Amino acid sequence: MKTMSIKKISMLAGVSPTTVSFVINNKKGVSEETRKKVLRVIEQEGFIPNINSRRLSMQRSFNIAFINSESYAMFSDAFANNTIKAAVCEANKMGYSITLLPEMNLKNTHSLAQAIGQGNIDGAVVMHDINPLVFATLQERNIPVVAIDSHIQNPPYPCITMDYEGGAYQVCRYLIDLGHRDIAYMGVKSLPDFYLRCLMGYNRALSEADLRIRAGWTMGASDDGTNVPEATRNALLAALRDSEPPSAIFCCNDLSAIGVISGLVQMGLSVPRDVSVISIDNITVSEYFIPPLTTLHVDAALMGEKSIQLLHDIIEGRSEGGTIYVDYGGLIIRNSVIPYAQSSRA
Amino acid sequence: MKTMSIKKISMLAGVSPTTVSFVINNKKGVSEETRKKVLRVIEQEGFIPNINSRRLSMQRSFNIAFINSESYAMFSDAFANNTIKAAVCEANKMGYSITLLPEMNLKNTHSLAQAIGQGNIDGAVVMHDINPLVFATLQERNIPVVAIDSHIQNPPYPCITMDYEGGAYQVCRYLIDLGHRDIAYMGVKSLPDFYLRCLMGYNRALSEADLRIRAGWTMGASDDGTNVPEATRNALLAALRDSEPPSAIFCCNDLSAIGVISGLVQMGLSVPRDVSVISIDNITVSEYFIPPLTTLHVDAALMGEKSIQLLHDIIEGRSEGGTIYVDYGGLIIRNSVIPYAQSSRA
DNA sequence: ATGAAAGCGCTAACAT
DNA sequence: ATGTTAGCGCTTTCAT
């Protein structure tokens, strides 16, 4: 099968290249008859127009960059897989390709600048939040961008996010309904807004139920230089050194739940017998952890899909951006939580 | 900053476009003096040549497709992250972009065929092994491909792999040196070659030490429709229903170790007190599992890097392909293994 | 060593 | 409704 082109197709169909281009791009201005004829030849020859030629001529790349934010890399690993898969599918459907860029850091956006300079990027999606350097680089060159699963309160960029306050509330309510009264909170300090949004949901649930929130039970992990589970474990160990453990702990995400459980075990406590642990995310490994995690499902795939749709609308000038909320999924009930009455604390 | 082009640069430098093109591509045939002059203007203007124009003119895309094999998706998730990151970096260094393709399955390679037809793909790397449909699609269009971390004995395609037999031997030796004598093997049946390669290493280590290999202790999980940890847990439960548990189990990868541990716990056994568990891979979560996994490190990043280098060499006609072995990394000693003497079985 | 010019395969403005 | 033609920004052949 020798390489086809619009020109050859046009000759075979006995029309002009323009006409072929028109039918390929579904433009009007060609009679139903010729359209059929051209379509038949295209089909027959298995012709697919050369994307690079189209790129050059239209001055756009039909490429979307996927940027993995450098912070909390481990966090991303666990969460981003489903997101990116969904994003790739959606992008393909819409005629874009997804180009993976190396992780940016706060000092280096070279490969991004390079890709933009080359004209290889029509837009970008970034996992979680966008670092200032990356944002500046994008702005400067007028490349639209959307953040997926932003953790920031009012981000200056378009984003897809979830109602984490509501999710936290939901999850704490579950604990309360199960009879737990001594409930602690474990957040991640390097994500201050996310920390707060979850804390607000936690506070709302507890005050609604007239539950006391003890001082030492609002815990925060600082994952500077380490990773979420390890930082969380350390924070837990420090916080609970000389205080009675709660009967349940709400963790802002699965990874910190893993750290918390690991710390609890280290303290000689058993989950869920002595302490129940609940969290948000439902990353893949949650199901196989011991004990399997009871957690609120976050639809990472849906976020990926929506991010591409939003980005596309922005590129096409149909949207100004803004924040799009995705509903949180259902509570996945597994084994890290038991009713207070069945626990060793009752 | 208005959009630059070779033409404008050439005018600013007082030379012809050809000359500018020559210096950009480091071709000879331009005097040191003019080269310097041109370089200065390029630098001054921050000029980066338009990739799409180059693509059209050179009839190549400078794009490498990254294809995630549809099988054992979960397996990939856990392992592929470091691989792909490294591949992206290496590719960028060499002037390629990485384009992510949706997961192929055995019936559908549409998006791949589309990308090839468009002329958007110079080559492809695929995670683990290459399914026949994908391979056929690639072959037909003459697109070079390399498999990363192939599990097959003599694959018909170029690949990067590891000496799994040697790794298995290594790991079993460790168990034996720690005094274990009743050692079982857990493999994954849907990867028959990989199952065998590990089994050979296991057999070699055990026979060298004159250890008896009991019939029921060569176990295999079939992950049809499920995932590795779950399949493994089921296989373990079935195999150990009416036989004495071994004092140690070698699992062909971390995910099956997670399944095994989960099954052991379900049987009321404790790891490592009652049974030691060792495996191969060192995926991220191994460190945070309870207990943290003792496992042989596999350098997933190195594999990603090498795959791009090999692919590049093939594209450039400098290599015929073949199989490249990567050394296995060191044994990462954590808490899932203890000396036999310290176990409850002694 | 340097330059003129053709061409890569498409799109789109402009005829007809 | 259809065709002619001029680019898009590079590479490369062929003169000089």
PDB file of N, CA and C in Angstrom, chain B residues 3-52:
ATOM      1  N   THR B   3       6.432  35.343  16.365  1.00  0.00           N
ATOM      2  CA  THR B   3       6.903  34.027  15.959  1.00  0.00           C
ATOM      3  C   THR B   3       8.042  34.094  14.937  1.00  0.00           C
ATOM      4  N   MET B   4       9.096  33.403  15.278  1.00  0.00           N
ATOM      5  CA  MET B   4      10.296  33.399  14.461  1.00  0.00           C
ATOM      6  C   MET B   4      10.252  32.286  13.422  1.00  0.00           C
ATOM      7  N   SER B   5      11.180  32.379  12.507  1.00  0.00           N
ATOM      8  CA  SER B   5      11.309  31.295  11.534  1.00  0.00           C
ATOM      9  C   SER B   5      12.734  31.315  11.016  1.00  0.00           C
ATOM     10  N   ILE B   6      13.089  30.255  10.359  1.00  0.00           N
ATOM     11  CA  ILE B   6      14.428  30.181   9.791  1.00  0.00           C
ATOM     12  C   ILE B   6      14.669  31.343   8.843  1.00  0.00           C
ATOM     13  N   LYS B   7      13.649  31.679   8.105  1.00  0.00           N
ATOM     14  CA  LYS B   7      13.770  32.749   7.131  1.00  0.00           C
ATOM     15  C   LYS B   7      14.144  34.064   7.812  1.00  0.00           C
ATOM     16  N   LYS B   8      13.404  34.392   8.859  1.00  0.00           N
ATOM     17  CA  LYS B   8      13.687  35.642   9.552  1.00  0.00           C
ATOM     18  C   LYS B   8      15.077  35.633  10.170  1.00  0.00           C
ATOM     19  N   ILE B   9      15.416  34.491  10.760  1.00  0.00           N
ATOM     20  CA  ILE B   9      16.749  34.375  11.331  1.00  0.00           C
ATOM     21  C   ILE B   9      17.798  34.597  10.247  1.00  0.00           C
ATOM     22  N   SER B  10      17.554  34.001   9.105  1.00  0.00           N
ATOM     23  CA  SER B  10      18.542  34.101   8.034  1.00  0.00           C
ATOM     24  C   SER B  10      18.708  35.554   7.593  1.00  0.00           C
ATOM     25  N   MET B  11      17.620  36.295   7.569  1.00  0.00           N
ATOM     26  CA  MET B  11      17.721  37.701   7.193  1.00  0.00           C
ATOM     27  C   MET B  11      18.509  38.483   8.238  1.00  0.00           C
ATOM     28  N   LEU B  12      18.153  38.246   9.497  1.00  0.00           N
ATOM     29  CA  LEU B  12      18.859  38.945  10.576  1.00  0.00           C
ATOM     30  C   LEU B  12      20.354  38.655  10.547  1.00  0.00           C
ATOM     31  N   ALA B  13      20.686  37.420  10.181  1.00  0.00           N
ATOM     32  CA  ALA B  13      22.098  37.038  10.185  1.00  0.00           C
ATOM     33  C   ALA B  13      22.763  37.359   8.854  1.00  0.00           C
ATOM     34  N   GLY B  14      21.973  37.752   7.894  1.00  0.00           N
ATOM     35  CA  GLY B  14      22.528  38.072   6.582  1.00  0.00           C
ATOM     36  C   GLY B  14      23.034  36.854   5.836  1.00  0.00           C
ATOM     37  N   VAL B  15      22.347  35.737   6.031  1.00  0.00           N
ATOM     38  CA  VAL B  15      22.739  34.528   5.298  1.00  0.00           C
ATOM     39  C   VAL B  15      21.487  33.911   4.683  1.00  0.00           C
ATOM     40  N   SER B  16      21.642  32.764   4.066  1.00  0.00           N
ATOM     41  CA  SER B  16      20.474  32.113   3.462  1.00  0.00           C
ATOM     42  C   SER B  16      19.828  31.147   4.457  1.00  0.00           C
ATOM     43  N   PRO B  17      18.555  30.838   4.236  1.00  0.00           N
ATOM     44  CA  PRO B  17      17.868  29.852   5.072  1.00  0.00           C
ATOM     45  C   PRO B  17      18.620  28.529   5.129  1.00  0.00           C
ATOM     46  N   THR B  18      19.157  28.129   4.020  1.00  0.00           N
ATOM     47  CA  THR B  18      19.919  26.878   3.983  1.00  0.00           C
ATOM     48  C   THR B  18      21.007  26.879   5.044  1.00  0.00           C
ATOM     49  N   THR B  19      21.747  27.961   5.080  1.00  0.00           N
ATOM     50  CA  THR B  19      22.842  28.053   6.035  1.00  0.00           C
ATOM     51  C   THR B  19      22.329  27.907   7.459  1.00  0.00           C
ATOM     52  N   VAL B  20      21.245  28.601   7.750  1.00  0.00           N
ATOM     53  CA  VAL B  20      20.690  28.500   9.095  1.00  0.00           C
ATOM     54  C   VAL B  20      20.309  27.056   9.396  1.00  0.00           C
ATOM     55  N   SER B  21      19.644  26.423   8.456  1.00  0.00           N
ATOM     56  CA  SER B  21      19.257  25.024   8.634  1.00  0.00           C
ATOM     57  C   SER B  21      20.491  24.170   8.908  1.00  0.00           C
ATOM     58  N   PHE B  22      21.547  24.444   8.163  1.00  0.00           N
ATOM     59  CA  PHE B  22      22.780  23.683   8.353  1.00  0.00           C
ATOM     60  C   PHE B  22      23.315  23.837   9.772  1.00  0.00           C
ATOM     61  N   VAL B  23      23.337  25.056  10.254  1.00  0.00           N
ATOM     62  CA  VAL B  23      23.931  25.189  11.593  1.00  0.00           C
ATOM     63  C   VAL B  23      23.010  24.562  12.641  1.00  0.00           C
ATOM     64  N   ILE B  24      21.712  24.702  12.466  1.00  0.00           N
ATOM     65  CA  ILE B  24      20.792  24.078  13.418  1.00  0.00           C
ATOM     66  C   ILE B  24      21.026  22.583  13.507  1.00  0.00           C
ATOM     67  N   ASN B  25      21.260  21.982  12.353  1.00  0.00           N
ATOM     68  CA  ASN B  25      21.412  20.532  12.331  1.00  0.00           C
ATOM     69  C   ASN B  25      22.866  20.079  12.374  1.00  0.00           C
ATOM     70  N   ASN B  26      23.729  20.991  12.751  1.00  0.00           N
ATOM     71  CA  ASN B  26      25.141  20.649  12.893  1.00  0.00           C
ATOM     72  C   ASN B  26      25.732  19.990  11.661  1.00  0.00           C
ATOM     73  N   LYS B  27      25.327  20.469  10.522  1.00  0.00           N
ATOM     74  CA  LYS B  27      25.910  19.897   9.310  1.00  0.00           C
ATOM     75  C   LYS B  27      27.178  20.652   8.940  1.00  0.00           C
ATOM     76  N   LYS B  28      28.050  19.949   8.260  1.00  0.00           N
ATOM     77  CA  LYS B  28      29.268  20.629   7.855  1.00  0.00           C
ATOM     78  C   LYS B  28      29.009  21.352   6.522  1.00  0.00           C
ATOM     79  N   GLY B  29      29.871  22.233   6.212  1.00  0.00           N
ATOM     80  CA  GLY B  29      29.682  22.987   4.993  1.00  0.00           C
ATOM     81  C   GLY B  29      29.361  24.430   5.304  1.00  0.00           C
ATOM     82  N   VAL B  30      29.660  24.839   6.528  1.00  0.00           N
ATOM     83  CA  VAL B  30      29.487  26.240   6.867  1.00  0.00           C
ATOM     84  C   VAL B  30      30.691  26.684   7.707  1.00  0.00           C
ATOM     85  N   SER B  31      31.216  27.824   7.362  1.00  0.00           N
ATOM     86  CA  SER B  31      32.452  28.289   8.008  1.00  0.00           C
ATOM     87  C   SER B  31      32.213  28.583   9.481  1.00  0.00           C
ATOM     88  N   GLU B  32      33.254  28.436  10.222  1.00  0.00           N
ATOM     89  CA  GLU B  32      33.161  28.654  11.665  1.00  0.00           C
ATOM     90  C   GLU B  32      32.613  30.053  11.954  1.00  0.00           C
ATOM     91  N   GLU B  33      33.017  30.968  11.146  1.00  0.00           N
ATOM     92  CA  GLU B  33      32.630  32.366  11.339  1.00  0.00           C
ATOM     93  C   GLU B  33      31.122  32.556  11.198  1.00  0.00           C
ATOM     94  N   THR B  34      30.565  32.119  10.087  1.00  0.00           N
ATOM     95  CA  THR B  34      29.120  32.279   9.885  1.00  0.00           C
ATOM     96  C   THR B  34      28.341  31.465  10.905  1.00  0.00           C
ATOM     97  N   ARG B  35      28.835  30.291  11.213  1.00  0.00           N
ATOM     98  CA  ARG B  35      28.159  29.459  12.216  1.00  0.00           C
ATOM     99  C   ARG B  35      28.003  30.244  13.517  1.00  0.00           C
ATOM    100  N   LYS B  36      29.068  30.834  13.963  1.00  0.00           N
ATOM    101  CA  LYS B  36      29.032  31.653  15.182  1.00  0.00           C
ATOM    102  C   LYS B  36      27.989  32.756  15.067  1.00  0.00           C
ATOM    103  N   LYS B  37      28.033  33.423  13.941  1.00  0.00           N
ATOM    104  CA  LYS B  37      27.137  34.553  13.693  1.00  0.00           C
ATOM    105  C   LYS B  37      25.677  34.113  13.783  1.00  0.00           C
ATOM    106  N   VAL B  38      25.387  33.043  13.079  1.00  0.00           N
ATOM    107  CA  VAL B  38      24.019  32.515  13.069  1.00  0.00           C
ATOM    108  C   VAL B  38      23.597  32.092  14.476  1.00  0.00           C
ATOM    109  N   LEU B  39      24.489  31.380  15.138  1.00  0.00           N
ATOM    110  CA  LEU B  39      24.205  30.906  16.487  1.00  0.00           C
ATOM    111  C   LEU B  39      23.846  32.068  17.403  1.00  0.00           C
ATOM    112  N   ARG B  40      24.556  33.157  17.255  1.00  0.00           N
ATOM    113  CA  ARG B  40      24.317  34.319  18.103  1.00  0.00           C
ATOM    114  C   ARG B  40      22.903  34.863  17.888  1.00  0.00           C
ATOM    115  N   VAL B  41      22.525  34.978  16.628  1.00  0.00           N
ATOM    116  CA  VAL B  41      21.180  35.485  16.329  1.00  0.00           C
ATOM    117  C   VAL B  41      20.106  34.545  16.892  1.00  0.00           C
ATOM    118  N   ILE B  42      20.319  33.251  16.704  1.00  0.00           N
ATOM    119  CA  ILE B  42      19.355  32.261  17.200  1.00  0.00           C
ATOM    120  C   ILE B  42      19.178  32.413  18.705  1.00  0.00           C
ATOM    121  N   GLU B  43      20.309  32.515  19.356  1.00  0.00           N
ATOM    122  CA  GLU B  43      20.328  32.674  20.820  1.00  0.00           C
ATOM    123  C   GLU B  43      19.577  33.936  21.218  1.00  0.00           C
ATOM    124  N   GLN B  44      19.930  35.004  20.544  1.00  0.00           N
ATOM    125  CA  GLN B  44      19.342  36.312  20.828  1.00  0.00           C
ATOM    126  C   GLN B  44      17.829  36.287  20.710  1.00  0.00           C
ATOM    127  N   GLU B  45      17.359  35.635  19.673  1.00  0.00           N
ATOM    128  CA  GLU B  45      15.924  35.634  19.400  1.00  0.00           C
ATOM    129  C   GLU B  45      15.199  34.500  20.107  1.00  0.00           C
ATOM    130  N   GLY B  46      15.959  33.647  20.779  1.00  0.00           N
ATOM    131  CA  GLY B  46      15.327  32.509  21.442  1.00  0.00           C
ATOM    132  C   GLY B  46      14.597  31.625  20.456  1.00  0.00           C
ATOM    133  N   PHE B  47      15.192  31.498  19.303  1.00  0.00           N
ATOM    134  CA  PHE B  47      14.514  30.757  18.235  1.00  0.00           C
ATOM    135  C   PHE B  47      14.553  29.246  18.424  1.00  0.00           C
ATOM    136  N   ILE B  48      13.395  28.613  18.299  1.00  0.00           N
ATOM    137  CA  ILE B  48      13.308  27.149  18.289  1.00  0.00           C
ATOM    138  C   ILE B  48      12.578  26.751  17.014  1.00  0.00           C
ATOM    139  N   PRO B  49      13.212  25.945  16.190  1.00  0.00           N
ATOM    140  CA  PRO B  49      12.587  25.598  14.906  1.00  0.00           C
ATOM    141  C   PRO B  49      11.246  24.893  15.090  1.00  0.00           C
ATOM    142  N   ASN B  50      10.343  25.171  14.227  1.00  0.00           N
ATOM    143  CA  ASN B  50       9.016  24.567  14.271  1.00  0.00           C
ATOM    144  C   ASN B  50       9.077  23.072  13.959  1.00  0.00           C
ATOM    145  N   ILE B  51       8.631  22.296  14.915  1.00  0.00           N
ATOM    146  CA  ILE B  51       8.747  20.840  14.768  1.00  0.00           C
ATOM    147  C   ILE B  51       7.819  20.289  13.694  1.00  0.00           C
ATOM    148  N   ASN B  52       6.689  20.928  13.508  1.00  0.00           N
ATOM    149  CA  ASN B  52       5.718  20.388  12.556  1.00  0.00           C
ATOM    150  C   ASN B  52       6.184  20.556  11.120  1.00  0.00           C
TER     151      ASN B  52
END
